[in-house]
PDB file of C-alpha atoms in Angstrom:
ATOM      1  CA  UNK A   1      82.008 277.970 267.107  1.00  0.00           C
ATOM      2  CA  UNK A   2      79.491 278.070 269.880  1.00  0.00           C
ATOM      3  CA  UNK A   3      78.594 274.683 271.271  1.00  0.00           C
ATOM      4  CA  UNK A   4      75.150 273.667 270.104  1.00  0.00           C
ATOM      5  CA  UNK A   5      73.667 271.020 272.355  1.00  0.00           C
ATOM      6  CA  UNK A   6      72.360 267.993 270.528  1.00  0.00           C
ATOM      7  CA  UNK A   7      68.588 267.908 270.311  1.00  0.00           C
ATOM      8  CA  UNK A   8      67.192 265.156 272.468  1.00  0.00           C
ATOM      9  CA  UNK A   9      63.692 263.974 272.990  1.00  0.00           C
ATOM     10  CA  UNK A  10      61.770 263.831 276.218  1.00  0.00           C
ATOM     11  CA  UNK A  11      60.496 260.429 277.237  1.00  0.00           C
ATOM     12  CA  UNK A  12      56.993 260.135 278.547  1.00  0.00           C
ATOM     13  CA  UNK A  13      55.095 257.151 279.813  1.00  0.00           C
ATOM     14  CA  UNK A  14      52.690 255.712 277.250  1.00  0.00           C
ATOM     15  CA  UNK A  15      49.938 255.956 279.859  1.00  0.00           C
ATOM     16  CA  UNK A  16      50.799 259.530 280.791  1.00  0.00           C
ATOM     17  CA  UNK A  17      47.866 261.943 280.567  1.00  0.00           C
ATOM     18  CA  UNK A  18      49.700 264.104 277.994  1.00  0.00           C
ATOM     19  CA  UNK A  19      50.410 261.056 275.840  1.00  0.00           C
ATOM     20  CA  UNK A  20      46.805 259.917 276.021  1.00  0.00           C
ATOM     21  CA  UNK A  21      45.547 263.378 275.082  1.00  0.00           C
ATOM     22  CA  UNK A  22      47.837 263.393 272.048  1.00  0.00           C
ATOM     23  CA  UNK A  23      46.749 259.877 271.075  1.00  0.00           C
ATOM     24  CA  UNK A  24      43.076 260.814 271.297  1.00  0.00           C
ATOM     25  CA  UNK A  25      43.600 263.826 269.028  1.00  0.00           C
ATOM     26  CA  UNK A  26      45.426 261.507 266.625  1.00  0.00           C
ATOM     27  CA  UNK A  27      42.587 258.960 266.566  1.00  0.00           C
ATOM     28  CA  UNK A  28      39.979 261.694 266.023  1.00  0.00           C
ATOM     29  CA  UNK A  29      42.070 263.052 263.148  1.00  0.00           C
ATOM     30  CA  UNK A  30      42.454 259.612 261.587  1.00  0.00           C
ATOM     31  CA  UNK A  31      38.718 258.915 261.821  1.00  0.00           C
ATOM     32  CA  UNK A  32      37.795 262.282 260.335  1.00  0.00           C
ATOM     33  CA  UNK A  33      40.068 261.596 257.349  1.00  0.00           C
ATOM     34  CA  UNK A  34      39.065 257.982 256.701  1.00  0.00           C
ATOM     35  CA  UNK A  35      37.295 257.576 253.386  1.00  0.00           C
ATOM     36  CA  UNK A  36      36.422 253.883 253.599  1.00  0.00           C
ATOM     37  CA  UNK A  37      35.514 251.236 256.110  1.00  0.00           C
ATOM     38  CA  UNK A  38      34.950 251.714 259.790  1.00  0.00           C
ATOM     39  CA  UNK A  39      35.938 254.161 262.503  1.00  0.00           C
ATOM     40  CA  UNK A  40      38.778 253.068 264.742  1.00  0.00           C
ATOM     41  CA  UNK A  41      39.239 253.503 268.456  1.00  0.00           C
ATOM     42  CA  UNK A  42      42.448 253.699 270.494  1.00  0.00           C
ATOM     43  CA  UNK A  43      43.588 250.342 271.898  1.00  0.00           C
ATOM     44  CA  UNK A  44      47.190 250.852 272.999  1.00  0.00           C
ATOM     45  CA  UNK A  45      49.951 253.436 272.818  1.00  0.00           C
ATOM     46  CA  UNK A  46      53.123 251.632 271.759  1.00  0.00           C
ATOM     47  CA  UNK A  47      55.695 254.401 271.855  1.00  0.00           C
ATOM     48  CA  UNK A  48      55.979 258.140 272.478  1.00  0.00           C
ATOM     49  CA  UNK A  49      58.795 260.633 271.981  1.00  0.00           C
ATOM     50  CA  UNK A  50      58.476 264.357 272.598  1.00  0.00           C
ATOM     51  CA  UNK A  51      60.866 266.616 270.686  1.00  0.00           C
ATOM     52  CA  UNK A  52      61.456 270.298 271.370  1.00  0.00           C
ATOM     53  CA  UNK A  53      60.435 272.467 268.457  1.00  0.00           C
ATOM     54  CA  UNK A  54      61.980 275.829 267.571  1.00  0.00           C
ATOM     55  CA  UNK A  55      61.087 278.571 268.161  1.00  0.00           C
ATOM     56  CA  UNK A  56      58.493 277.139 270.506  1.00  0.00           C
ATOM     57  CA  UNK A  57      56.204 274.170 270.997  1.00  0.00           C
ATOM     58  CA  UNK A  58      56.798 270.437 271.073  1.00  0.00           C
ATOM     59  CA  UNK A  59      56.424 267.622 268.569  1.00  0.00           C
ATOM     60  CA  UNK A  60      54.864 264.383 269.797  1.00  0.00           C
ATOM     61  CA  UNK A  61      55.893 261.285 267.864  1.00  0.00           C
ATOM     62  CA  UNK A  62      53.460 258.457 268.575  1.00  0.00           C
ATOM     63  CA  UNK A  63      53.020 254.841 267.618  1.00  0.00           C
ATOM     64  CA  UNK A  64      49.507 253.684 268.393  1.00  0.00           C
ATOM     65  CA  UNK A  65      47.388 250.558 267.925  1.00  0.00           C
ATOM     66  CA  UNK A  66      43.722 250.959 267.115  1.00  0.00           C
ATOM     67  CA  UNK A  67      40.790 248.590 266.745  1.00  0.00           C
ATOM     68  CA  UNK A  68      37.990 248.693 264.218  1.00  0.00           C
ATOM     69  CA  UNK A  69      34.558 249.619 265.588  1.00  0.00           C
ATOM     70  CA  UNK A  70      31.193 248.700 264.132  1.00  0.00           C
ATOM     71  CA  UNK A  71      30.495 252.308 263.070  1.00  0.00           C
ATOM     72  CA  UNK A  72      31.039 253.011 259.394  1.00  0.00           C
ATOM     73  CA  UNK A  73      33.042 256.160 258.654  1.00  0.00           C
ATOM     74  CA  UNK A  74      29.902 257.740 257.166  1.00  0.00           C
ATOM     75  CA  UNK A  75      27.991 257.087 260.388  1.00  0.00           C
ATOM     76  CA  UNK A  76      27.857 260.358 262.388  1.00  0.00           C
ATOM     77  CA  UNK A  77      27.876 258.506 265.736  1.00  0.00           C
ATOM     78  CA  UNK A  78      30.833 259.742 267.834  1.00  0.00           C
ATOM     79  CA  UNK A  79      33.456 257.027 268.046  1.00  0.00           C
ATOM     80  CA  UNK A  80      33.159 257.040 271.841  1.00  0.00           C
ATOM     81  CA  UNK A  81      29.669 255.559 271.379  1.00  0.00           C
ATOM     82  CA  UNK A  82      30.769 252.936 268.855  1.00  0.00           C
ATOM     83  CA  UNK A  83      31.240 249.281 269.774  1.00  0.00           C
ATOM     84  CA  UNK A  84      34.603 247.646 269.186  1.00  0.00           C
ATOM     85  CA  UNK A  85      34.481 244.789 266.702  1.00  0.00           C
ATOM     86  CA  UNK A  86      34.881 241.626 268.749  1.00  0.00           C
ATOM     87  CA  UNK A  87      37.420 238.856 268.104  1.00  0.00           C
ATOM     88  CA  UNK A  88      34.679 236.393 267.152  1.00  0.00           C
ATOM     89  CA  UNK A  89      33.489 238.794 264.431  1.00  0.00           C
ATOM     90  CA  UNK A  90      37.045 238.839 263.046  1.00  0.00           C
ATOM     91  CA  UNK A  91      38.580 241.965 264.541  1.00  0.00           C
ATOM     92  CA  UNK A  92      40.682 244.398 262.526  1.00  0.00           C
ATOM     93  CA  UNK A  93      43.659 246.223 263.982  1.00  0.00           C
ATOM     94  CA  UNK A  94      45.202 249.524 262.925  1.00  0.00           C
ATOM     95  CA  UNK A  95      48.870 250.345 263.354  1.00  0.00           C
ATOM     96  CA  UNK A  96      49.574 254.082 263.124  1.00  0.00           C
ATOM     97  CA  UNK A  97      52.552 256.425 263.187  1.00  0.00           C
ATOM     98  CA  UNK A  98      51.478 259.961 264.041  1.00  0.00           C
ATOM     99  CA  UNK A  99      53.233 263.279 264.630  1.00  0.00           C
ATOM    100  CA  UNK A 100      51.489 266.096 266.456  1.00  0.00           C
ATOM    101  CA  UNK A 101      52.564 269.630 267.170  1.00  0.00           C
ATOM    102  CA  UNK A 102      51.640 271.055 270.559  1.00  0.00           C
ATOM    103  CA  UNK A 103      51.542 274.822 270.776  1.00  0.00           C
ATOM    104  CA  UNK A 104      49.832 276.786 273.544  1.00  0.00           C
ATOM    105  CA  UNK A 105      48.485 273.523 274.901  1.00  0.00           C
ATOM    106  CA  UNK A 106      46.718 272.679 271.616  1.00  0.00           C
ATOM    107  CA  UNK A 107      47.544 269.584 269.578  1.00  0.00           C
ATOM    108  CA  UNK A 108      47.468 269.562 265.791  1.00  0.00           C
ATOM    109  CA  UNK A 109      48.324 266.562 263.638  1.00  0.00           C
ATOM    110  CA  UNK A 110      51.117 267.139 261.106  1.00  0.00           C
ATOM    111  CA  UNK A 111      51.516 263.559 259.868  1.00  0.00           C
ATOM    112  CA  UNK A 112      49.607 260.302 260.138  1.00  0.00           C
ATOM    113  CA  UNK A 113      50.106 256.950 258.459  1.00  0.00           C
ATOM    114  CA  UNK A 114      48.168 253.806 259.308  1.00  0.00           C
ATOM    115  CA  UNK A 115      48.063 250.221 258.144  1.00  0.00           C
ATOM    116  CA  UNK A 116      45.142 248.008 259.021  1.00  0.00           C
ATOM    117  CA  UNK A 117      45.121 244.251 259.136  1.00  0.00           C
ATOM    118  CA  UNK A 118      42.539 241.654 260.114  1.00  0.00           C
ATOM    119  CA  UNK A 119      43.263 239.301 262.986  1.00  0.00           C
ATOM    120  CA  UNK A 120      44.733 235.960 261.941  1.00  0.00           C
ATOM    121  CA  UNK A 121      42.429 233.045 261.154  1.00  0.00           C
ATOM    122  CA  UNK A 122      44.158 231.063 263.931  1.00  0.00           C
ATOM    123  CA  UNK A 123      43.303 233.724 266.509  1.00  0.00           C
ATOM    124  CA  UNK A 124      39.668 233.834 265.427  1.00  0.00           C
ATOM    125  CA  UNK A 125      39.465 230.032 265.571  1.00  0.00           C
ATOM    126  CA  UNK A 126      40.865 230.056 269.108  1.00  0.00           C
ATOM    127  CA  UNK A 127      37.945 232.101 270.427  1.00  0.00           C
ATOM    128  CA  UNK A 128      35.303 230.790 268.045  1.00  0.00           C
ATOM    129  CA  UNK A 129      36.025 227.645 266.002  1.00  0.00           C
ATOM    130  CA  UNK A 130      32.870 227.963 263.871  1.00  0.00           C
ATOM    131  CA  UNK A 131      32.808 231.706 263.269  1.00  0.00           C
ATOM    132  CA  UNK A 132      33.082 232.820 259.638  1.00  0.00           C
ATOM    133  CA  UNK A 133      36.181 234.718 258.609  1.00  0.00           C
ATOM    134  CA  UNK A 134      36.308 237.919 256.616  1.00  0.00           C
ATOM    135  CA  UNK A 135      35.873 237.319 252.905  1.00  0.00           C
ATOM    136  CA  UNK A 136      37.428 239.305 250.057  1.00  0.00           C
ATOM    137  CA  UNK A 137      35.134 242.179 249.168  1.00  0.00           C
ATOM    138  CA  UNK A 138      35.360 241.402 245.462  1.00  0.00           C
ATOM    139  CA  UNK A 139      34.284 237.766 245.870  1.00  0.00           C
ATOM    140  CA  UNK A 140      31.472 237.117 243.379  1.00  0.00           C
ATOM    141  CA  UNK A 141      29.164 235.772 246.132  1.00  0.00           C
ATOM    142  CA  UNK A 142      29.762 238.935 248.150  1.00  0.00           C
ATOM    143  CA  UNK A 143      29.077 241.250 245.232  1.00  0.00           C
ATOM    144  CA  UNK A 144      25.943 239.263 244.369  1.00  0.00           C
ATOM    145  CA  UNK A 145      24.692 239.391 247.968  1.00  0.00           C
ATOM    146  CA  UNK A 146      25.146 243.167 248.090  1.00  0.00           C
ATOM    147  CA  UNK A 147      23.336 243.642 244.774  1.00  0.00           C
ATOM    148  CA  UNK A 148      20.448 241.427 245.920  1.00  0.00           C
ATOM    149  CA  UNK A 149      20.233 243.186 249.282  1.00  0.00           C
ATOM    150  CA  UNK A 150      20.304 246.671 247.778  1.00  0.00           C
ATOM    151  CA  UNK A 151      17.644 245.694 245.235  1.00  0.00           C
ATOM    152  CA  UNK A 152      15.470 244.339 248.056  1.00  0.00           C
ATOM    153  CA  UNK A 153      15.958 247.518 250.063  1.00  0.00           C
ATOM    154  CA  UNK A 154      15.082 249.788 247.132  1.00  0.00           C
ATOM    155  CA  UNK A 155      12.048 247.660 246.276  1.00  0.00           C
ATOM    156  CA  UNK A 156      10.660 248.280 249.776  1.00  0.00           C
ATOM    157  CA  UNK A 157      11.602 251.927 249.825  1.00  0.00           C
ATOM    158  CA  UNK A 158       9.058 254.638 249.016  1.00  0.00           C
ATOM    159  CA  UNK A 159      11.602 257.447 248.924  1.00  0.00           C
ATOM    160  CA  UNK A 160      14.868 258.011 247.078  1.00  0.00           C
ATOM    161  CA  UNK A 161      16.645 255.309 245.156  1.00  0.00           C
ATOM    162  CA  UNK A 162      19.802 254.385 247.065  1.00  0.00           C
ATOM    163  CA  UNK A 163      22.972 253.488 245.236  1.00  0.00           C
ATOM    164  CA  UNK A 164      25.979 251.576 246.488  1.00  0.00           C
ATOM    165  CA  UNK A 165      28.873 253.599 247.906  1.00  0.00           C
ATOM    166  CA  UNK A 166      31.096 250.757 249.077  1.00  0.00           C
ATOM    167  CA  UNK A 167      31.095 247.212 250.328  1.00  0.00           C
ATOM    168  CA  UNK A 168      32.738 247.427 253.727  1.00  0.00           C
ATOM    169  CA  UNK A 169      32.651 243.900 255.171  1.00  0.00           C
ATOM    170  CA  UNK A 170      31.714 240.381 254.153  1.00  0.00           C
ATOM    171  CA  UNK A 171      31.679 236.864 255.580  1.00  0.00           C
ATOM    172  CA  UNK A 172      30.810 233.570 253.927  1.00  0.00           C
ATOM    173  CA  UNK A 173      28.854 231.399 256.358  1.00  0.00           C
ATOM    174  CA  UNK A 174      29.043 227.634 255.725  1.00  0.00           C
ATOM    175  CA  UNK A 175      25.878 226.538 257.534  1.00  0.00           C
ATOM    176  CA  UNK A 176      23.290 227.491 256.562  1.00  0.00           C
ATOM    177  CA  UNK A 177      25.024 228.477 253.331  1.00  0.00           C
ATOM    178  CA  UNK A 178      24.767 232.238 253.392  1.00  0.00           C
ATOM    179  CA  UNK A 179      26.646 235.458 252.798  1.00  0.00           C
ATOM    180  CA  UNK A 180      26.754 238.235 255.384  1.00  0.00           C
ATOM    181  CA  UNK A 181      27.542 241.663 254.021  1.00  0.00           C
ATOM    182  CA  UNK A 182      27.764 245.237 255.215  1.00  0.00           C
ATOM    183  CA  UNK A 183      27.753 248.154 252.794  1.00  0.00           C
ATOM    184  CA  UNK A 184      27.313 251.893 252.589  1.00  0.00           C
ATOM    185  CA  UNK A 185      24.690 253.513 250.368  1.00  0.00           C
ATOM    186  CA  UNK A 186      23.767 257.034 249.282  1.00  0.00           C
ATOM    187  CA  UNK A 187      20.456 258.587 248.279  1.00  0.00           C
ATOM    188  CA  UNK A 188      20.079 259.704 244.667  1.00  0.00           C
ATOM    189  CA  UNK A 189      17.813 262.101 242.802  1.00  0.00           C
ATOM    190  CA  UNK A 190      15.709 259.159 241.533  1.00  0.00           C
ATOM    191  CA  UNK A 191      12.565 257.832 243.176  1.00  0.00           C
ATOM    192  CA  UNK A 192      13.109 254.174 244.092  1.00  0.00           C
ATOM    193  CA  UNK A 193       9.839 252.807 242.697  1.00  0.00           C
ATOM    194  CA  UNK A 194      10.237 254.668 239.381  1.00  0.00           C
ATOM    195  CA  UNK A 195      13.835 253.732 238.550  1.00  0.00           C
ATOM    196  CA  UNK A 196      14.322 252.025 235.216  1.00  0.00           C
ATOM    197  CA  UNK A 197      17.970 252.923 234.589  1.00  0.00           C
ATOM    198  CA  UNK A 198      19.939 253.302 237.824  1.00  0.00           C
ATOM    199  CA  UNK A 199      22.954 254.594 235.899  1.00  0.00           C
ATOM    200  CA  UNK A 200      21.067 257.841 235.278  1.00  0.00           C
ATOM    201  CA  UNK A 201      20.593 258.514 238.990  1.00  0.00           C
ATOM    202  CA  UNK A 202      22.909 260.994 240.670  1.00  0.00           C
ATOM    203  CA  UNK A 203      23.866 261.381 244.295  1.00  0.00           C
ATOM    204  CA  UNK A 204      22.189 264.337 245.986  1.00  0.00           C
ATOM    205  CA  UNK A 205      24.383 267.448 246.435  1.00  0.00           C
ATOM    206  CA  UNK A 206      23.377 267.413 250.092  1.00  0.00           C
ATOM    207  CA  UNK A 207      24.704 263.911 250.702  1.00  0.00           C
ATOM    208  CA  UNK A 208      22.486 261.438 252.467  1.00  0.00           C
ATOM    209  CA  UNK A 209      24.291 258.263 253.364  1.00  0.00           C
ATOM    210  CA  UNK A 210      23.082 255.013 254.807  1.00  0.00           C
ATOM    211  CA  UNK A 211      24.591 251.814 256.107  1.00  0.00           C
ATOM    212  CA  UNK A 212      23.163 248.368 255.476  1.00  0.00           C
ATOM    213  CA  UNK A 213      23.660 244.904 256.927  1.00  0.00           C
ATOM    214  CA  UNK A 214      22.306 241.966 255.002  1.00  0.00           C
ATOM    215  CA  UNK A 215      22.291 238.188 254.966  1.00  0.00           C
ATOM    216  CA  UNK A 216      21.569 236.332 251.757  1.00  0.00           C
ATOM    217  CA  UNK A 217      20.764 232.669 252.408  1.00  0.00           C
ATOM    218  CA  UNK A 218      20.464 229.858 249.909  1.00  0.00           C
ATOM    219  CA  UNK A 219      17.467 227.721 250.739  1.00  0.00           C
ATOM    220  CA  UNK A 220      16.473 224.837 248.438  1.00  0.00           C
ATOM    221  CA  UNK A 221      17.669 226.685 245.375  1.00  0.00           C
ATOM    222  CA  UNK A 222      15.878 229.829 246.464  1.00  0.00           C
ATOM    223  CA  UNK A 223      17.503 232.944 247.823  1.00  0.00           C
ATOM    224  CA  UNK A 224      16.320 234.639 250.981  1.00  0.00           C
ATOM    225  CA  UNK A 225      17.398 238.221 251.545  1.00  0.00           C
ATOM    226  CA  UNK A 226      17.279 239.928 254.929  1.00  0.00           C
ATOM    227  CA  UNK A 227      18.460 243.514 254.867  1.00  0.00           C
ATOM    228  CA  UNK A 228      18.425 246.329 257.410  1.00  0.00           C
ATOM    229  CA  UNK A 229      19.541 249.819 256.498  1.00  0.00           C
ATOM    230  CA  UNK A 230      20.071 252.834 258.698  1.00  0.00           C
ATOM    231  CA  UNK A 231      19.848 256.143 256.876  1.00  0.00           C
ATOM    232  CA  UNK A 232      21.801 259.006 258.361  1.00  0.00           C
ATOM    233  CA  UNK A 233      20.741 262.625 258.363  1.00  0.00           C
ATOM    234  CA  UNK A 234      21.741 264.681 255.332  1.00  0.00           C
ATOM    235  CA  UNK A 235      25.211 266.159 255.295  1.00  0.00           C
ATOM    236  CA  UNK A 236      25.275 269.830 254.295  1.00  0.00           C
ATOM    237  CA  UNK A 237      27.272 270.841 251.232  1.00  0.00           C
ATOM    238  CA  UNK A 238      30.572 272.256 252.478  1.00  0.00           C
ATOM    239  CA  UNK A 239      33.894 272.902 250.745  1.00  0.00           C
ATOM    240  CA  UNK A 240      36.246 269.992 251.320  1.00  0.00           C
ATOM    241  CA  UNK A 241      39.013 270.890 253.782  1.00  0.00           C
ATOM    242  CA  UNK A 242      42.530 270.777 252.432  1.00  0.00           C
ATOM    243  CA  UNK A 243      44.646 268.118 254.100  1.00  0.00           C
ATOM    244  CA  UNK A 244      47.030 269.547 256.654  1.00  0.00           C
ATOM    245  CA  UNK A 245      48.836 266.261 256.958  1.00  0.00           C
ATOM    246  CA  UNK A 246      49.036 262.890 255.315  1.00  0.00           C
ATOM    247  CA  UNK A 247      46.704 260.065 256.122  1.00  0.00           C
ATOM    248  CA  UNK A 248      47.133 256.793 254.413  1.00  0.00           C
ATOM    249  CA  UNK A 249      45.099 253.823 255.532  1.00  0.00           C
ATOM    250  CA  UNK A 250      45.936 250.609 253.779  1.00  0.00           C
ATOM    251  CA  UNK A 251      43.833 247.528 254.248  1.00  0.00           C
ATOM    252  CA  UNK A 252      44.897 243.987 253.585  1.00  0.00           C
ATOM    253  CA  UNK A 253      41.329 243.064 252.731  1.00  0.00           C
ATOM    254  CA  UNK A 254      40.630 242.955 249.035  1.00  0.00           C
ATOM    255  CA  UNK A 255      39.524 246.441 248.087  1.00  0.00           C
ATOM    256  CA  UNK A 256      36.536 247.093 245.918  1.00  0.00           C
ATOM    257  CA  UNK A 257      36.245 250.054 243.628  1.00  0.00           C
ATOM    258  CA  UNK A 258      33.153 251.924 244.708  1.00  0.00           C
ATOM    259  CA  UNK A 259      30.741 252.401 241.851  1.00  0.00           C
ATOM    260  CA  UNK A 260      30.184 255.965 242.907  1.00  0.00           C
ATOM    261  CA  UNK A 261      32.733 258.339 244.318  1.00  0.00           C
ATOM    262  CA  UNK A 262      32.290 258.605 248.048  1.00  0.00           C
ATOM    263  CA  UNK A 263      33.051 261.980 249.458  1.00  0.00           C
ATOM    264  CA  UNK A 264      34.560 262.006 252.912  1.00  0.00           C
ATOM    265  CA  UNK A 265      32.103 262.881 255.603  1.00  0.00           C
ATOM    266  CA  UNK A 266      31.606 266.577 255.982  1.00  0.00           C
ATOM    267  CA  UNK A 267      32.595 268.103 259.293  1.00  0.00           C
ATOM    268  CA  UNK A 268      31.651 265.409 261.785  1.00  0.00           C
ATOM    269  CA  UNK A 269      28.536 266.329 263.721  1.00  0.00           C
ATOM    270  CA  UNK A 270      28.837 266.574 267.459  1.00  0.00           C
ATOM    271  CA  UNK A 271      25.779 264.487 268.138  1.00  0.00           C
ATOM    272  CA  UNK A 272      24.442 261.327 266.507  1.00  0.00           C
ATOM    273  CA  UNK A 273      21.870 262.125 263.868  1.00  0.00           C
ATOM    274  CA  UNK A 274      20.619 258.726 262.882  1.00  0.00           C
ATOM    275  CA  UNK A 275      17.335 258.256 261.122  1.00  0.00           C
ATOM    276  CA  UNK A 276      16.102 254.717 260.830  1.00  0.00           C
ATOM    277  CA  UNK A 277      16.592 251.785 260.546  1.00  0.00           C
ATOM    278  CA  UNK A 278      14.329 251.884 257.506  1.00  0.00           C
ATOM    279  CA  UNK A 279      13.777 248.321 256.303  1.00  0.00           C
TER     280      UNK A 279
ATOM    281  CA  UNK B   1      69.157 244.577 295.084  1.00  0.00           C
ATOM    282  CA  UNK B   2      71.772 246.519 297.041  1.00  0.00           C
ATOM    283  CA  UNK B   3      73.526 249.374 295.266  1.00  0.00           C
ATOM    284  CA  UNK B   4      77.264 249.501 295.763  1.00  0.00           C
ATOM    285  CA  UNK B   5      78.742 252.747 297.088  1.00  0.00           C
ATOM    286  CA  UNK B   6      79.344 255.218 294.256  1.00  0.00           C
ATOM    287  CA  UNK B   7      76.985 253.392 291.909  1.00  0.00           C
ATOM    288  CA  UNK B   8      74.286 255.553 290.331  1.00  0.00           C
ATOM    289  CA  UNK B   9      70.868 254.098 290.862  1.00  0.00           C
ATOM    290  CA  UNK B  10      69.164 253.301 287.584  1.00  0.00           C
ATOM    291  CA  UNK B  11      66.464 255.799 286.694  1.00  0.00           C
ATOM    292  CA  UNK B  12      62.968 254.405 286.374  1.00  0.00           C
ATOM    293  CA  UNK B  13      62.256 254.347 282.653  1.00  0.00           C
ATOM    294  CA  UNK B  14      58.855 255.440 281.408  1.00  0.00           C
ATOM    295  CA  UNK B  15      56.642 252.461 280.710  1.00  0.00           C
ATOM    296  CA  UNK B  16      55.874 251.682 277.104  1.00  0.00           C
ATOM    297  CA  UNK B  17      53.882 250.179 275.539  1.00  0.00           C
ATOM    298  CA  UNK B  18      50.925 251.376 277.562  1.00  0.00           C
ATOM    299  CA  UNK B  19      47.848 249.586 278.751  1.00  0.00           C
ATOM    300  CA  UNK B  20      45.618 247.612 276.416  1.00  0.00           C
ATOM    301  CA  UNK B  21      42.130 249.080 276.430  1.00  0.00           C
ATOM    302  CA  UNK B  22      40.273 246.196 274.794  1.00  0.00           C
ATOM    303  CA  UNK B  23      42.244 243.143 273.645  1.00  0.00           C
ATOM    304  CA  UNK B  24      45.420 242.403 271.758  1.00  0.00           C
ATOM    305  CA  UNK B  25      45.104 241.379 268.132  1.00  0.00           C
TER     306      UNK B  25
END
């Protein structure tokens, strides 16, 4: 039998230009396939192995660490323009295994799996002893704050009625007693000021998403709601691309079932198309 | 360190993990 040499991988430096190019393609792929939460940006390349691939090409096997940004996945802002969530805000890390095929100098992702986890309470306390930690998204105070904020937004809104897509972040602030929330919304076919039964409203076929930040404060038995929403430009109706790999993002934060199905963002626009903030 | 005669000098291994761009969580 002819001697078949054992297949061995090529070792590259994690800071090598080739490795960084592969990692950037991986992060862009991950962000374009995220259905919930926030876009992530590359923080560190942990490991890289490059395998020869028959009949031609190479397979890059990468382990990368990412950090959550402040841009929601429905926000069309390119991730390069998004701010990284700071430690004092309770940062969230992503840990990803990715495989990419390089043929003719072009990378394509064949597999991606990520786990995300918030920074530890101890680490947050080290940099900011009084900063609020992330709260479970299904906490009753969080859900109430989102409902109150969305109602306040719709009450001030002359256009479409916006419905909740997902609660993406929440913090319970001890003093003054308040709840900080962030959530994604979508325009419906109802007019905000005419809505009597929100359950009858349907999301527009040409999706129009928004992202809201709100603080609901208890003040002498009264509730004060401050909400700011940014509404993004409409996303054209396009057939959903079939996955060419596997992306699985698991979060340790308590997940919340979105009341309406959130479609993944259509092909990400090249330029930010932000309209607003509205209220 | 002084390499002894006949000893193969250790190859410089690629550095991993790479640089941290923001901060370590």
